[in-house]
Amino acid sequence: MGLTRLPGLLFGGDYNPEQWPEEVWREDVRLMAEAGVNLVTVAVFSWSRLEPRPGSYEFGWLDRVLDLLHAHGIAVDLATATATPPPWLVRAHPEIQPVDAAGTRLEFGSRQGYCPSSPVFRAATVRLARAMAERYREHPALAMWHISNEYADHTAECFCAESARDFRRWLQGRHRSLDGLNAAWGTSCWGQHYTDWTQVEPPRKAPGPVNPAQLLDWRRFSSDALLACFEAERAVLKEVTPDIPVTTNFMSVLRDLDYWTWAAAEDVVTDDAYPDPADPRAAVKAALGYDLMRSLKRQPWLLLESAPSAVSWRPVNVPKDPGVMRLHSLQALAHGSDGVMFFQWRQARYGPEKFHSAMLPHGGTATRQWRETLALGADVRRLAGVAGTGTRAEVALLLDWDSWWGLEAPESMPSDRLRLHELLLSWYTPLHARGIAVDLAPPGRDLAGYRLVIAPNLYLCTAEHAAALAGFPGRLVVGPFSGVVDAADRVHEGGAPGPLRDLLGVRVEEWRPLPDGVTQEVVTADGTALTARTWTEWLDTSEATEVLARYRGGPLDGRPAVTRRGTATYLGCLPEDPAPLLDGLLTDAGITGVTGPGLPAGVEACRRGPYLFLLNHGAGPATVPLPVETGFTDLLTGRPLPGGPVTVGPRDAVVLEPRPTP
Ligand code: GAL
């Protein structure tokens, strides 16, 4: 089965008909059919229109919307509409509004304002989800359930008294006793020893740094509290409509939620991605997010929201130049999405998002935007065969949310410049530039099948993580400041990398973070000079450890900077560009990019099933050397291409299907 029961790729966007008179709906569905839209997300923020008074539902308008869409061959990703509680609920129960770390209760008037731990809020969402499921269980347009919206957006955590109670229950489940909690949190430090559970609170704003172990548990709890909201609704939907796939839209590389755990609770992974057209690194950041989405369930996923052009929530909202919407959409397909969806279908006339772009802009159909929407719909139809196909990656980057949360504890680390997203990007960027497929994986996952596994950082490392890595037969790379603490954020005694010491054959004596702007030279055994920034370490090596690179100059002059024991490499520093090290590892592991060497700068190359996507993000044409033995058909143009080099125009793409040459 595909992501839904619909054939081919999905194409469409968020549709908010409640913001428009009904005569506009008829034009909407006519234009949707013209553009080839086959799926729309409906009712995301409609709670106050569906249940305007407690327990009194007004489904008539939504019935008409779903009927109309179905009559035009358009399926529905139906939201449970629970993302924003309605005014009557908030006025009757002000306690469901979230409270920030400083104790301020946030007001009604925006969206996603709720305390995830509120029993009143959760019960109200479950009631509405049940009413929705019972109402639309047989509706032929219903293709997918969309629970809530972007969990953790606007409100990732709530510090109210109810959340505190829920946090204590969660802590009792994890630590069993108060003694267990005191030990795990190291409460002997700074006089925090608890003698009663009621004394335990969320890590609210305090005079100085909060207990990092408490903060780590808080971040785990906050992800789980939102997940409990999702799971409560999911249970109802599965009971009433067991065959309809359930999702909630993720937000790419997001620190707040442990997406490994979340994805396991979903049928389909969906993502909202808003790369900034003004950001020169937009393409590579988007690609990393897409590869994460594909890796979460190791199956195709769906780009559920993206911007046709400008967004409305950045300080400066730069539009997409001609061709960029198409290129970014094809990029998501290249990385495993089974469709292209946008926020939103018709540009709003009012509200905070009235300047956010849409598939159908204020100017109507006589616009560049609309012409590009139509053309993209046609491209998506041409690529129908891509649906359901997979990606085979030989490289995995390790990502662990516990470790991420621990690493980014404020005001208590040797340096606050180690940010996991950037560390992932530092390895992902050169891999992406070489056309090498990359999966993301949690450290405990079975890594069989990969030839190279890179842990850019594993600050928090348990014995189980270490055992999984020790059992991995391929090439392993571990980045600095890894193996530092256990699951409770307690430092591994004897020196980092703690449980990885034997495997890596190194021991860190001292962390030596570098101030901003200061660099340290590192020279490899063959004389290649690298520049380290941000971080260096004083390493001791065991006898069986080979030194691949040493520091030159400064207090670490001559000491090991990069080491290898067996097939495991350790970096005690952060090279500005790890490419020279990476190339050696790739050669050793026998890994090449999907087009072989020589991918021009700015070109992205991805293989998905039998198809080869070449995406040129650059401003000039680029020629990609391809083997001469195979001829291709470009699915986007239908053009047959002989084997050999292929030229891709600026901001253009080809999707090549191999064609045996006669
Ligand atoms: C997303 C959200 C959408 C819309 C969009 C605008 O975060 O889910 O409802 O607001 O951003 O870019």
mmCIF file of N, CA and C and ligand atoms in Angstrom, residues 14 45 111 149-150 153 249 251 272 274 305 311 313 343 353 356, ligand 1:
data_model
loop_
_atom_site.group_PDB
_atom_site.id
_atom_site.type_symbol
_atom_site.label_atom_id
_atom_site.label_comp_id
_atom_site.label_asym_id
_atom_site.label_seq_id
_atom_site.Cartn_x
_atom_site.Cartn_y
_atom_site.Cartn_z
ATOM 1 N N ASP A 14 -2.878 22.555 2.229
ATOM 2 C CA ASP A 14 -3.856 22.876 3.274
ATOM 3 C C ASP A 14 -4.983 23.677 2.629
ATOM 4 N N PHE A 45 -7.512 24.075 11.774
ATOM 5 C CA PHE A 45 -7.762 24.998 12.899
ATOM 6 C C PHE A 45 -9.257 25.281 13.055
ATOM 7 N N ARG A 111 -2.714 30.558 18.346
ATOM 8 C CA ARG A 111 -3.099 29.173 18.097
ATOM 9 C C ARG A 111 -2.202 28.252 18.903
ATOM 10 N N ASN A 149 -1.802 19.554 14.980
ATOM 11 C CA ASN A 149 -0.934 20.192 13.986
ATOM 12 C C ASN A 149 0.401 20.519 14.620
ATOM 13 N N GLU A 150 1.453 20.135 13.951
ATOM 14 C CA GLU A 150 2.811 20.501 14.364
ATOM 15 C C GLU A 150 2.968 20.551 15.882
ATOM 16 N N ASP A 153 5.009 23.128 18.052
ATOM 17 C CA ASP A 153 5.104 24.464 17.471
ATOM 18 C C ASP A 153 4.408 25.426 18.438
ATOM 19 N N ASN A 249 1.849 16.143 11.452
ATOM 20 C CA ASN A 249 2.927 16.722 10.652
ATOM 21 C C ASN A 249 4.128 17.105 11.513
ATOM 22 N N MET A 251 8.201 18.576 11.983
ATOM 23 C CA MET A 251 8.844 19.835 11.602
ATOM 24 C C MET A 251 10.335 19.635 11.337
ATOM 25 N N ASP A 272 6.647 19.071 7.525
ATOM 26 C CA ASP A 272 6.479 20.448 7.062
ATOM 27 C C ASP A 272 7.873 21.040 6.940
ATOM 28 N N TYR A 274 10.197 24.323 5.511
ATOM 29 C CA TYR A 274 10.174 25.702 5.019
ATOM 30 C C TYR A 274 11.594 26.238 4.856
ATOM 31 N N GLU A 305 3.550 19.967 4.138
ATOM 32 C CA GLU A 305 3.481 21.421 4.012
ATOM 33 C C GLU A 305 4.820 21.937 3.510
ATOM 34 N N VAL A 311 7.142 32.791 3.054
ATOM 35 C CA VAL A 311 6.355 32.559 4.264
ATOM 36 C C VAL A 311 6.006 33.927 4.848
ATOM 37 N N TRP A 313 6.344 34.452 8.463
ATOM 38 C CA TRP A 313 6.725 34.464 9.874
ATOM 39 C C TRP A 313 8.200 34.750 10.112
ATOM 40 N N PHE A 343 1.433 24.674 2.176
ATOM 41 C CA PHE A 343 0.594 25.575 2.931
ATOM 42 C C PHE A 343 0.575 26.861 2.115
ATOM 43 N N GLU A 353 -1.547 35.173 8.485
ATOM 44 C CA GLU A 353 -0.882 34.546 7.335
ATOM 45 C C GLU A 353 -1.387 35.072 5.991
ATOM 46 N N HIS A 356 1.328 35.163 3.541
ATOM 47 C CA HIS A 356 2.003 33.891 3.244
ATOM 48 C C HIS A 356 1.593 33.465 1.838
HETATM 49 C C1 GAL B 1 3.207 25.732 9.636
HETATM 50 C C2 GAL B 1 1.777 25.491 10.082
HETATM 51 C C3 GAL B 1 0.781 25.979 9.057
HETATM 52 C C4 GAL B 1 1.155 27.336 8.556
HETATM 53 C C5 GAL B 1 2.543 27.298 8.000
HETATM 54 C C6 GAL B 1 2.997 28.598 7.411
HETATM 55 O O1 GAL B 1 4.063 25.809 10.723
HETATM 56 O O2 GAL B 1 1.554 24.128 10.314
HETATM 57 O O3 GAL B 1 -0.507 25.989 9.632
HETATM 58 O O4 GAL B 1 1.073 28.249 9.594
HETATM 59 O O5 GAL B 1 3.437 26.955 9.021
HETATM 60 O O6 GAL B 1 4.318 28.565 6.959
#
